[in-house]
PDB file of C-alpha atoms and ligand atoms in Angstrom:
ATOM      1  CA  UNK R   1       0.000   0.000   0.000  1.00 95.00           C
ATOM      2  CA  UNK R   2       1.147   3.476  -0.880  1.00 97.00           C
ATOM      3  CA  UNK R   3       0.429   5.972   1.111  1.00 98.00           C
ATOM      4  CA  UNK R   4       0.162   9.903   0.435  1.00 98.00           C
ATOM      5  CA  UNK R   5      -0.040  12.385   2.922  1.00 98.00           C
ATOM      6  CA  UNK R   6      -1.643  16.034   2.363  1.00 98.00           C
ATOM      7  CA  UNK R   7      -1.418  19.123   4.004  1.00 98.00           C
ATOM      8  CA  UNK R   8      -5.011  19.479   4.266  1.00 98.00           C
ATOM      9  CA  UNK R   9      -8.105  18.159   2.811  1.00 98.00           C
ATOM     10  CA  UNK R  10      -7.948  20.274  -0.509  1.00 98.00           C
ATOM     11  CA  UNK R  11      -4.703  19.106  -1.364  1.00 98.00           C
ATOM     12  CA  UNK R  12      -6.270  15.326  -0.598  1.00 98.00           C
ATOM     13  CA  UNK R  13      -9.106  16.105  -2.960  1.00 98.00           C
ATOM     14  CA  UNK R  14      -6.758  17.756  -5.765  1.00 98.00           C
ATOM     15  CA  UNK R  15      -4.723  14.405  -5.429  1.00 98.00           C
ATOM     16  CA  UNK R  16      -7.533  12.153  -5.693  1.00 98.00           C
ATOM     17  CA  UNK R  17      -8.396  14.343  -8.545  1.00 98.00           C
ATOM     18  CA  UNK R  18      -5.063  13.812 -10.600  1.00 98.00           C
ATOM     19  CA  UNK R  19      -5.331   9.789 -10.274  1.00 98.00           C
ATOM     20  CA  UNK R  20      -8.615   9.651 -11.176  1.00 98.00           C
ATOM     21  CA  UNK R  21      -8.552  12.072 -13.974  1.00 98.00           C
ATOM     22  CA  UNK R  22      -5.291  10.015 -15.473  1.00 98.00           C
ATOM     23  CA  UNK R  23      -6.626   6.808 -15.250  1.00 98.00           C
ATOM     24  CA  UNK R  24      -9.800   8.309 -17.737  1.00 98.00           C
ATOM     25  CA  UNK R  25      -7.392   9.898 -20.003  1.00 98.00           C
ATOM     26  CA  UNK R  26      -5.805   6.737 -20.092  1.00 98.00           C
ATOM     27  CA  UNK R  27      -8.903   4.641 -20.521  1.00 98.00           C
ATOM     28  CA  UNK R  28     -11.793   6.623 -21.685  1.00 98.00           C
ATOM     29  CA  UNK R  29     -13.949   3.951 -21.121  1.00 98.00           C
ATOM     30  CA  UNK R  30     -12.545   3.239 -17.500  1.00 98.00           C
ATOM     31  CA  UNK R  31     -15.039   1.824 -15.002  1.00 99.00           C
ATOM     32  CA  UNK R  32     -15.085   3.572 -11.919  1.00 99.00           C
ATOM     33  CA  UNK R  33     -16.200   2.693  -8.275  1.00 99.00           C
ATOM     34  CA  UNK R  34     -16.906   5.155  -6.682  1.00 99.00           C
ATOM     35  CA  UNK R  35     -18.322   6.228  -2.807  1.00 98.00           C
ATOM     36  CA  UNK R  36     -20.513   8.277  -1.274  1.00 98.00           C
ATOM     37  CA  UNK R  37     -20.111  10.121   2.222  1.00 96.00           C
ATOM     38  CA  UNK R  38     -18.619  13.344   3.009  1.00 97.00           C
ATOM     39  CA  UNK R  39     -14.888  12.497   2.564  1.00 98.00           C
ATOM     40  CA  UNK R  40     -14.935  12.238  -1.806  1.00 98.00           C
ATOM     41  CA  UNK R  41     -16.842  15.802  -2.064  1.00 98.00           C
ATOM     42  CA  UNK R  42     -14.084  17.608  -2.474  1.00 98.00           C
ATOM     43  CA  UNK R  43     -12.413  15.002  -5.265  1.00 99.00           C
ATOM     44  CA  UNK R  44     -15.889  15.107  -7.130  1.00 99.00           C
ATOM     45  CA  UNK R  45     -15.730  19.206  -7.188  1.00 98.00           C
ATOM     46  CA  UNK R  46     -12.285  19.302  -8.619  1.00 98.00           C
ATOM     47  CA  UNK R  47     -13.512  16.524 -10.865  1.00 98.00           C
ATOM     48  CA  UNK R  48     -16.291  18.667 -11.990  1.00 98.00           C
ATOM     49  CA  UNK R  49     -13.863  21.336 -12.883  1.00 98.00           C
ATOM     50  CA  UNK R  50     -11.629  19.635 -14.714  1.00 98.00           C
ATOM     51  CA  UNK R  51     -14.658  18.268 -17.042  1.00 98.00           C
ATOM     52  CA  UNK R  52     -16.145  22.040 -17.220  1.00 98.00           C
ATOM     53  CA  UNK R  53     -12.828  23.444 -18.104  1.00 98.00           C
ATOM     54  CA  UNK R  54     -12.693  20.812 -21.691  1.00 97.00           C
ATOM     55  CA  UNK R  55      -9.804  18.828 -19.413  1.00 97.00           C
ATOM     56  CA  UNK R  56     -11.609  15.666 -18.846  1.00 98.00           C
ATOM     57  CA  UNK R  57     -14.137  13.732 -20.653  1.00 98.00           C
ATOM     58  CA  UNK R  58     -16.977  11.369 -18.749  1.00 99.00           C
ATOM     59  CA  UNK R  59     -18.814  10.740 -21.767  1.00 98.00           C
ATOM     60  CA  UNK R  60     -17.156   6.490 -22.444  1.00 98.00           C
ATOM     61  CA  UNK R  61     -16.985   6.198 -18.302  1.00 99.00           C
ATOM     62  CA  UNK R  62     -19.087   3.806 -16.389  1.00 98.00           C
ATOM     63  CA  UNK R  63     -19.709   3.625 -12.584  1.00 99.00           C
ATOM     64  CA  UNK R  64     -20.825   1.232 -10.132  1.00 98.00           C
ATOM     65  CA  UNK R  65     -21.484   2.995  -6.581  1.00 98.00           C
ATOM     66  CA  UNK R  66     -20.644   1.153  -3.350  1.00 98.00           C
ATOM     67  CA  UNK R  67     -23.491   0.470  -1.577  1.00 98.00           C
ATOM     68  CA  UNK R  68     -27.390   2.147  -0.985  1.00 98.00           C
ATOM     69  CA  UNK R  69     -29.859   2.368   2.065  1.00 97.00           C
ATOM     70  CA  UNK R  70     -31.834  -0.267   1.623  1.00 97.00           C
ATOM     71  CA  UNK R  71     -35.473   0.035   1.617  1.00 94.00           C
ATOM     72  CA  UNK R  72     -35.017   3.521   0.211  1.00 95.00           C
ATOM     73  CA  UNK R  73     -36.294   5.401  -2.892  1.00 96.00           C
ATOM     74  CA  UNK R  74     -33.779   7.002  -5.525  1.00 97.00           C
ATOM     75  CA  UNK R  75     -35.233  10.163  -5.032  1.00 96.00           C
ATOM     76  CA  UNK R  76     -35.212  10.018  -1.417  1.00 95.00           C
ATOM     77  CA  UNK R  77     -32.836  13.800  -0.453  1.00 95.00           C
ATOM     78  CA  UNK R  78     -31.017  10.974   1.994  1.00 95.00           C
ATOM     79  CA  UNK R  79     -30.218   8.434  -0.832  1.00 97.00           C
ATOM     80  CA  UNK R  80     -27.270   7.580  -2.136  1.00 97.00           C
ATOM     81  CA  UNK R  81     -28.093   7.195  -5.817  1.00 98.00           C
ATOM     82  CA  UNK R  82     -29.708  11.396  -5.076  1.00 98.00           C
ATOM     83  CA  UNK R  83     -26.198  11.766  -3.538  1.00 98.00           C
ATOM     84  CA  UNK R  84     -24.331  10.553  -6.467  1.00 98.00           C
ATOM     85  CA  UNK R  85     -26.756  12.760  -8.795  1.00 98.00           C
ATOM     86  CA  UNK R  86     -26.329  16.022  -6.881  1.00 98.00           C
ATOM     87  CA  UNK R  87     -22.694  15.643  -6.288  1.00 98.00           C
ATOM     88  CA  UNK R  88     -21.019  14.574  -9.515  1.00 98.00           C
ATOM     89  CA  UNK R  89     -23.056  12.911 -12.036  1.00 98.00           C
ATOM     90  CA  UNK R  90     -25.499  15.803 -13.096  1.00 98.00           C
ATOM     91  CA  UNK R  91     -22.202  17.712 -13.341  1.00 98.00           C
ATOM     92  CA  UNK R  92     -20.330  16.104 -16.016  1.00 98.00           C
ATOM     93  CA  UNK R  93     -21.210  14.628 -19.142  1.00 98.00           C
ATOM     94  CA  UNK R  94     -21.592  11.428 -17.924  1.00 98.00           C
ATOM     95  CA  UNK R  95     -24.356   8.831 -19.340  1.00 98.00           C
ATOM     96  CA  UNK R  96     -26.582   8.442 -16.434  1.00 98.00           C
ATOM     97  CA  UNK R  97     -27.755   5.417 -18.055  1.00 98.00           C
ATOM     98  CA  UNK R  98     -24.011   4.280 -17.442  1.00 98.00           C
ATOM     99  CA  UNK R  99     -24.025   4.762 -13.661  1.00 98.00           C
ATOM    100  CA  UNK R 100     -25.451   2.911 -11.602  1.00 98.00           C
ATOM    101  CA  UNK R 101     -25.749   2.285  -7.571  1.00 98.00           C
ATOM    102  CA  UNK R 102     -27.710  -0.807  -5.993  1.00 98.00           C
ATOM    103  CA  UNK R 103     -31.273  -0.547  -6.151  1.00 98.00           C
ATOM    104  CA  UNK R 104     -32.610   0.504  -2.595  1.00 97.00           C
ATOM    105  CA  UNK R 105     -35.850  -0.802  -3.763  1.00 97.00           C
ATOM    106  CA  UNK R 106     -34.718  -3.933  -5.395  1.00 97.00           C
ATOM    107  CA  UNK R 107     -37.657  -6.776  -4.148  1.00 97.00           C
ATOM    108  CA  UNK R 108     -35.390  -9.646  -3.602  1.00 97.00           C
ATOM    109  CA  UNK R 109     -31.737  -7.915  -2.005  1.00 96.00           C
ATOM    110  CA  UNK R 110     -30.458 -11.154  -2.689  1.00 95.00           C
ATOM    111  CA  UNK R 111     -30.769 -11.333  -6.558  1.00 97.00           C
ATOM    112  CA  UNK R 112     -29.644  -7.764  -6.856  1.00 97.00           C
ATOM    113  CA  UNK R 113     -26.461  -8.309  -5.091  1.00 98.00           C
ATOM    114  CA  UNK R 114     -25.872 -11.088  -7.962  1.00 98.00           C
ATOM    115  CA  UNK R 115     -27.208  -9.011 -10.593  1.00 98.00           C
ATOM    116  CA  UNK R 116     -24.760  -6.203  -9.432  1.00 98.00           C
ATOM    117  CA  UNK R 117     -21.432  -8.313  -8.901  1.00 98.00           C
ATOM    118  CA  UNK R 118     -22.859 -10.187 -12.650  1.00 98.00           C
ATOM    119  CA  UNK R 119     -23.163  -6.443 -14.251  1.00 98.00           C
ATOM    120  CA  UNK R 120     -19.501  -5.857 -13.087  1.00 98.00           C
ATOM    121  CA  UNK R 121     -18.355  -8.493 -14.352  1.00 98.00           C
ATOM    122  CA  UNK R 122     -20.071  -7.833 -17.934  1.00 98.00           C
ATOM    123  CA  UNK R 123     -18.493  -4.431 -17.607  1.00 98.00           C
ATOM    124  CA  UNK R 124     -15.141  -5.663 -17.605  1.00 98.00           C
ATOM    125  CA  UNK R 125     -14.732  -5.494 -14.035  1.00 98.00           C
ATOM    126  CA  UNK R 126     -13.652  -1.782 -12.237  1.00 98.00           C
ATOM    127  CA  UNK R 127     -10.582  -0.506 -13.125  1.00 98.00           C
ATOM    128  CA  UNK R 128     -10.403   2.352 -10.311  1.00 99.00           C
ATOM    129  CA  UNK R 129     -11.918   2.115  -6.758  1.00 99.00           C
ATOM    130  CA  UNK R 130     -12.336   4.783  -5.013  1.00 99.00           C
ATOM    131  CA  UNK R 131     -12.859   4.183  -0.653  1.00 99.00           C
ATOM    132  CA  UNK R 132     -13.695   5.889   2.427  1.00 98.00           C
ATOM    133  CA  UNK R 133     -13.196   4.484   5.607  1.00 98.00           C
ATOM    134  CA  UNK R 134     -15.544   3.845   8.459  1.00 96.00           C
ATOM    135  CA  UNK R 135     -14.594   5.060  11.962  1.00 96.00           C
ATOM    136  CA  UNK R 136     -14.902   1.787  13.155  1.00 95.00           C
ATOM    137  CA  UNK R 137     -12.355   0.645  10.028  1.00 97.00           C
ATOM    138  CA  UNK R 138     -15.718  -0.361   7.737  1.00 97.00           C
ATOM    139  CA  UNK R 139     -15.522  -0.445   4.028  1.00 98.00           C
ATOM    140  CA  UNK R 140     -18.374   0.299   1.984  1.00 98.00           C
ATOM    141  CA  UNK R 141     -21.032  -1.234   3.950  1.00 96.00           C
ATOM    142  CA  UNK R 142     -18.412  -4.066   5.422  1.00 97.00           C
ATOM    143  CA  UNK R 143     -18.699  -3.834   9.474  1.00 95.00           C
ATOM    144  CA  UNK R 144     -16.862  -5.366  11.646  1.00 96.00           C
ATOM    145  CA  UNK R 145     -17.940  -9.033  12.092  1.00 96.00           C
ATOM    146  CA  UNK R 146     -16.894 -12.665  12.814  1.00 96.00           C
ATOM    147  CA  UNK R 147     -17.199 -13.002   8.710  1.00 97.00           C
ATOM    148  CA  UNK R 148     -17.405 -10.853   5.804  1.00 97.00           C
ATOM    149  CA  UNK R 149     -19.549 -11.592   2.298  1.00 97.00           C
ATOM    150  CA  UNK R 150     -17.564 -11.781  -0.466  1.00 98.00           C
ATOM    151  CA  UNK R 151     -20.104 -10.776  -3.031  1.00 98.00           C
ATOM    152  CA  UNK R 152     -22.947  -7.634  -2.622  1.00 98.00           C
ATOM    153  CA  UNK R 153     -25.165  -8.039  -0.353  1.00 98.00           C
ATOM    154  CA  UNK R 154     -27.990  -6.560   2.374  1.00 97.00           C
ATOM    155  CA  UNK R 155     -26.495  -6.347   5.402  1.00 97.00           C
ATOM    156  CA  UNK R 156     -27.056  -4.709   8.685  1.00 94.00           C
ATOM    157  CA  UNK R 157     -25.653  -0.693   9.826  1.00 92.00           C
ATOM    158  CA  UNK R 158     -24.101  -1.185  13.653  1.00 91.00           C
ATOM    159  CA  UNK R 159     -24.995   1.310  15.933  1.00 93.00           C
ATOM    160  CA  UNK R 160     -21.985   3.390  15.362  1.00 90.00           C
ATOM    161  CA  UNK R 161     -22.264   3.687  11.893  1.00 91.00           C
ATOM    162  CA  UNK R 162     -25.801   4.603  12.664  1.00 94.00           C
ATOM    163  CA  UNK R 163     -24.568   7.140  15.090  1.00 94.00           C
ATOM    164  CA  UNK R 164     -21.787   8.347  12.688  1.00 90.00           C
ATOM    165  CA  UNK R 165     -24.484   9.008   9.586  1.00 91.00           C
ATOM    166  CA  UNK R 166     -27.320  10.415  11.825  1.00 92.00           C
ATOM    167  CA  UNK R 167     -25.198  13.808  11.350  1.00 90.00           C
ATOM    168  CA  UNK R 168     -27.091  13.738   7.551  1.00 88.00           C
ATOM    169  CA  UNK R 169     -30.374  12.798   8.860  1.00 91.00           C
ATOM    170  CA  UNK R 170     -33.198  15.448  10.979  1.00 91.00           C
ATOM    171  CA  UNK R 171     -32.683  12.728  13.484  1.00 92.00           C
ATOM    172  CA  UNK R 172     -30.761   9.451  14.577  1.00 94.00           C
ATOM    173  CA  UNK R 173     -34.401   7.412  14.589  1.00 93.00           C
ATOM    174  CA  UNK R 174     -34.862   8.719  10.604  1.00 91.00           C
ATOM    175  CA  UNK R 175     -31.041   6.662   9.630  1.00 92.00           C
ATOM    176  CA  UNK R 176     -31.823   3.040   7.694  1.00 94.00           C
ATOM    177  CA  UNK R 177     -30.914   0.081   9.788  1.00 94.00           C
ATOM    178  CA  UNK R 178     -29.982  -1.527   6.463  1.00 96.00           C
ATOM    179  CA  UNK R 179     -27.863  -1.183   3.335  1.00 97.00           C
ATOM    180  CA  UNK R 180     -27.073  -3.038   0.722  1.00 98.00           C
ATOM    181  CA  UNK R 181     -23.315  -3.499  -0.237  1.00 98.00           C
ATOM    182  CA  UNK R 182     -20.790  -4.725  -2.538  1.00 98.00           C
ATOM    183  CA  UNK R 183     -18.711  -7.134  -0.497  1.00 98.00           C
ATOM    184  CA  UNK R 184     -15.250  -7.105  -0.001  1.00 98.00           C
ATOM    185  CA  UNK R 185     -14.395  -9.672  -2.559  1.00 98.00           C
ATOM    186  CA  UNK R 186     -16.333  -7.069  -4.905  1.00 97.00           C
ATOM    187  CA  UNK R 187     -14.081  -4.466  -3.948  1.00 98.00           C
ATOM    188  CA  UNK R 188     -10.988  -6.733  -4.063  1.00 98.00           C
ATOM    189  CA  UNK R 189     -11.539  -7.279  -7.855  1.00 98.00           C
ATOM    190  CA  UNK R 190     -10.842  -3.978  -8.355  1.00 98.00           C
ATOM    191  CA  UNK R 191      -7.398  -3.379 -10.531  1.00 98.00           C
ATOM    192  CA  UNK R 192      -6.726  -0.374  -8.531  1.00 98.00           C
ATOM    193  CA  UNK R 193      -7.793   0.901  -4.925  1.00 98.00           C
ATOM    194  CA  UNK R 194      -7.462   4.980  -3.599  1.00 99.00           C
ATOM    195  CA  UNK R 195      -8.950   5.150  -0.084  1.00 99.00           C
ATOM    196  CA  UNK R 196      -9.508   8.449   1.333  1.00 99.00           C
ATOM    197  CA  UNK R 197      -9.228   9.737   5.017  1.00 98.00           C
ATOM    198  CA  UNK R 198      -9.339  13.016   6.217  1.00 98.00           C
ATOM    199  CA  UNK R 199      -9.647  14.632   9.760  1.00 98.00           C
ATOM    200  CA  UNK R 200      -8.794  13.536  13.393  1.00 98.00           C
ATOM    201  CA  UNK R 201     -11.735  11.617  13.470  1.00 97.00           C
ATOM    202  CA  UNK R 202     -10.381   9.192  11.103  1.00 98.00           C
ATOM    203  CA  UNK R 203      -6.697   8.629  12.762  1.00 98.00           C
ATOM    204  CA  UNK R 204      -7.199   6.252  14.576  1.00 98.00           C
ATOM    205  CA  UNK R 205      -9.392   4.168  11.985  1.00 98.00           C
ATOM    206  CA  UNK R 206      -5.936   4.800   9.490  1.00 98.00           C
ATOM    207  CA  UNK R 207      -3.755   4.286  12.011  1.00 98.00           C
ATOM    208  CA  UNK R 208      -5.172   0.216  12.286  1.00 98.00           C
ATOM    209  CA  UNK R 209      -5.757  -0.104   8.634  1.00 98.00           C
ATOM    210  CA  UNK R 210      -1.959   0.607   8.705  1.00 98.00           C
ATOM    211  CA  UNK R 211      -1.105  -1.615  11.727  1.00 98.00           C
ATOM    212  CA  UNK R 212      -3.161  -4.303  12.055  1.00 98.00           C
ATOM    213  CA  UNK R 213      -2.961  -7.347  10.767  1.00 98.00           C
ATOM    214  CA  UNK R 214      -5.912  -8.649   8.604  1.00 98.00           C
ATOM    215  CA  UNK R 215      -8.835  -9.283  10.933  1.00 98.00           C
ATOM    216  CA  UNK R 216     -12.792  -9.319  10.121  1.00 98.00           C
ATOM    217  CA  UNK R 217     -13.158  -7.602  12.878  1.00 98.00           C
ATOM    218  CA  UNK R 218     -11.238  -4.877  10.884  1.00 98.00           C
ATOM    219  CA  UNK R 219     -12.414  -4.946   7.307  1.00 98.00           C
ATOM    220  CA  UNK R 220     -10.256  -2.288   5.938  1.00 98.00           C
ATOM    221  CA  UNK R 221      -7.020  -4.346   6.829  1.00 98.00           C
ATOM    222  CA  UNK R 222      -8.286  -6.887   3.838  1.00 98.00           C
ATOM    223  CA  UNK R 223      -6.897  -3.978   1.764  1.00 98.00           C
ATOM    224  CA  UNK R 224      -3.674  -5.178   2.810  1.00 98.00           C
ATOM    225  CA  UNK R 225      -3.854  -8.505   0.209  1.00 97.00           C
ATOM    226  CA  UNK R 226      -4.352  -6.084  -2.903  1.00 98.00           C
ATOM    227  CA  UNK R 227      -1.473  -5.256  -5.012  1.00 98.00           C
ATOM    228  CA  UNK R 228      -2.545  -1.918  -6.209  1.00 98.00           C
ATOM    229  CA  UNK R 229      -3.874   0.609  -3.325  1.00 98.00           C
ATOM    230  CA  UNK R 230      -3.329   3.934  -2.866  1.00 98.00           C
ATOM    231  CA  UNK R 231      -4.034   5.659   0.711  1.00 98.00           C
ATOM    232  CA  UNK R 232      -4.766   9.355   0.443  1.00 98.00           C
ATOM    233  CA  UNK R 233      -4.869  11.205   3.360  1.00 98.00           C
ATOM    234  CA  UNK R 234      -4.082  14.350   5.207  1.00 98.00           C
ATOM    235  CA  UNK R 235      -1.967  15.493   7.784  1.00 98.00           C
ATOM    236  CA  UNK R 236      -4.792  15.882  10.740  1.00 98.00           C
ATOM    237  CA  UNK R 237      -5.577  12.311   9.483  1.00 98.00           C
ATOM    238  CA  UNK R 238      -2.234  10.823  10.183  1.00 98.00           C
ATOM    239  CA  UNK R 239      -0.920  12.674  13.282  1.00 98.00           C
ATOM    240  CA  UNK R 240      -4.054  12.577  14.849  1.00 95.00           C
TER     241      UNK R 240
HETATM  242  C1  F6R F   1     -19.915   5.388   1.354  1.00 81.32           C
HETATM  243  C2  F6R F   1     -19.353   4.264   2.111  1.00 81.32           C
HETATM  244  C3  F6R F   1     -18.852   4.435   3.493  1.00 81.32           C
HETATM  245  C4  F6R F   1     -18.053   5.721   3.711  1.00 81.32           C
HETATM  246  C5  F6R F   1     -17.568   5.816   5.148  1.00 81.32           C
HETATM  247  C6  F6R F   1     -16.921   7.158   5.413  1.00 81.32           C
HETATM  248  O1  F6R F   1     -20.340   4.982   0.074  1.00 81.32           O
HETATM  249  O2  F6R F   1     -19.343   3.197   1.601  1.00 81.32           O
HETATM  250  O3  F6R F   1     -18.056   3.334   3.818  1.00 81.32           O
HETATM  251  O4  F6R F   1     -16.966   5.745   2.831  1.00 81.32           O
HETATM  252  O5  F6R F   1     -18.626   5.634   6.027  1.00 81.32           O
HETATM  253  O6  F6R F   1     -17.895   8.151   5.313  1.00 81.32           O
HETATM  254  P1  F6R F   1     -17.535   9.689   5.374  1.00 81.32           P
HETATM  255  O7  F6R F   1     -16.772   9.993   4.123  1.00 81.32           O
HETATM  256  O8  F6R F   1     -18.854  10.405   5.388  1.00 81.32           O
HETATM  257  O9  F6R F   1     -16.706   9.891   6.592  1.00 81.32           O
END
């Protein structure tokens, strides 16, 4: 694992930026993972600048998102799929047809994680993921557990991920108790991996990601096996 350390969040973002604009200029047709939350906000601004300004061009790129509330409507303000809308993809010239997150309505959560891993796959797998990281070291929707599921799947918030997200919500009781999620073995298949982390409240998280050996209870340490990741963080991130 590389690691990069910023002075401050906007030099995190402007980093994030650079890789992910390269590896479209590279590969127009790239397929991207990409993440919700408030950590990639400032990546998906500079990303919008660069394809306002001529410099980059969305129009070949697919996307797969990470996870979705589960039950929850795409045009639910608290979605992720509204998230992803409002935030970068009605931004750039994109094919919304060409993005897609997991379907918060889906009837059977079990068929749509198979559907999803089955339309990465036809998509020639993704070429760049882009991470957060849970305080409590989750990826995606991975929590800490006895075992992790390879594949997407619905699977259950813990309370402090609960706690950690009611900041977006009018109040703690509104946050989903479910999600659905691609699984770490989704992620894995990735060709390349940038994780983000920003802020105090996340040094401790990348301090264990760093230091810890690869435990379930610990899903971000599975990052560890993967030949091709990228840590981006900032100073008040890695001091603590
Ligand atoms: C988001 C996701 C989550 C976040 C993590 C950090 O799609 O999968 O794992 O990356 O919870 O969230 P923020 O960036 O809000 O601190």
């Amino acid at each position: 694992m590389r690691v990069i350390v910023c002075k401050d969040y906007n030099q995190m973002s402007e980093e994030a930026a650079k890789i992910i604009s390269s590896q479209i200029i590279l590969k127009p047709n790239s397929v991207l993972g990409l993440a919700t939350g408030t950590t990639p906000i400032g990546t998906y601004k500079r990303l919008i600048e660069m394809n306002k300004s001529g410099y980059l061009d969305f129009s070949k790129v697919k996307s797969f998102n990470l996870d979705e509330y589960y039950p929850i409507k795409p045009d639910n303000v608290q979605s992720y799929r509204y998230f992803m809308n409002e935030n970068l993809f009605n931004h750039v010239n994109i094919d919304i047809n060409n993005t897609r997150v997991p379907n918060g309505m889906a009837p059977d959560p079990v068929k749509e994680g198979a559907d999803y891993d089955a339309q990465i796959e036809a998509a020639g797998g993704i070429d760049l993921q882009l991470l957060g990281i849970g305080r409590n070291g989750h990826i995606a929707f991975n929590e800490p557990d006895e075992a992790l599921i390879s594949g997407t799947h619905a699977t259950s918030l813990t309370e402090d991920t609960i706690e950690a997200n009611s900041r977006l919500f009018n109040s703690i009781d509104e946050v989903p108790t479910k999600a659905l999620t691609m699984g770490m073995g989704s992620i894995l298949k990735s060709k390349m991996i940038v994780l983000l982390a920003n802020g105090k409240n996340k040094h401790n998280a990348f301090k264990k990601l760093l230091d810890e050996e690869i435990t379930t209870s610990n899903p971000s340490t599975f990052l560890k096996v993967h030949p091709n990741v990228v840590l981006i963080c900032d100073e008040e991130c890695y001091n603590g």
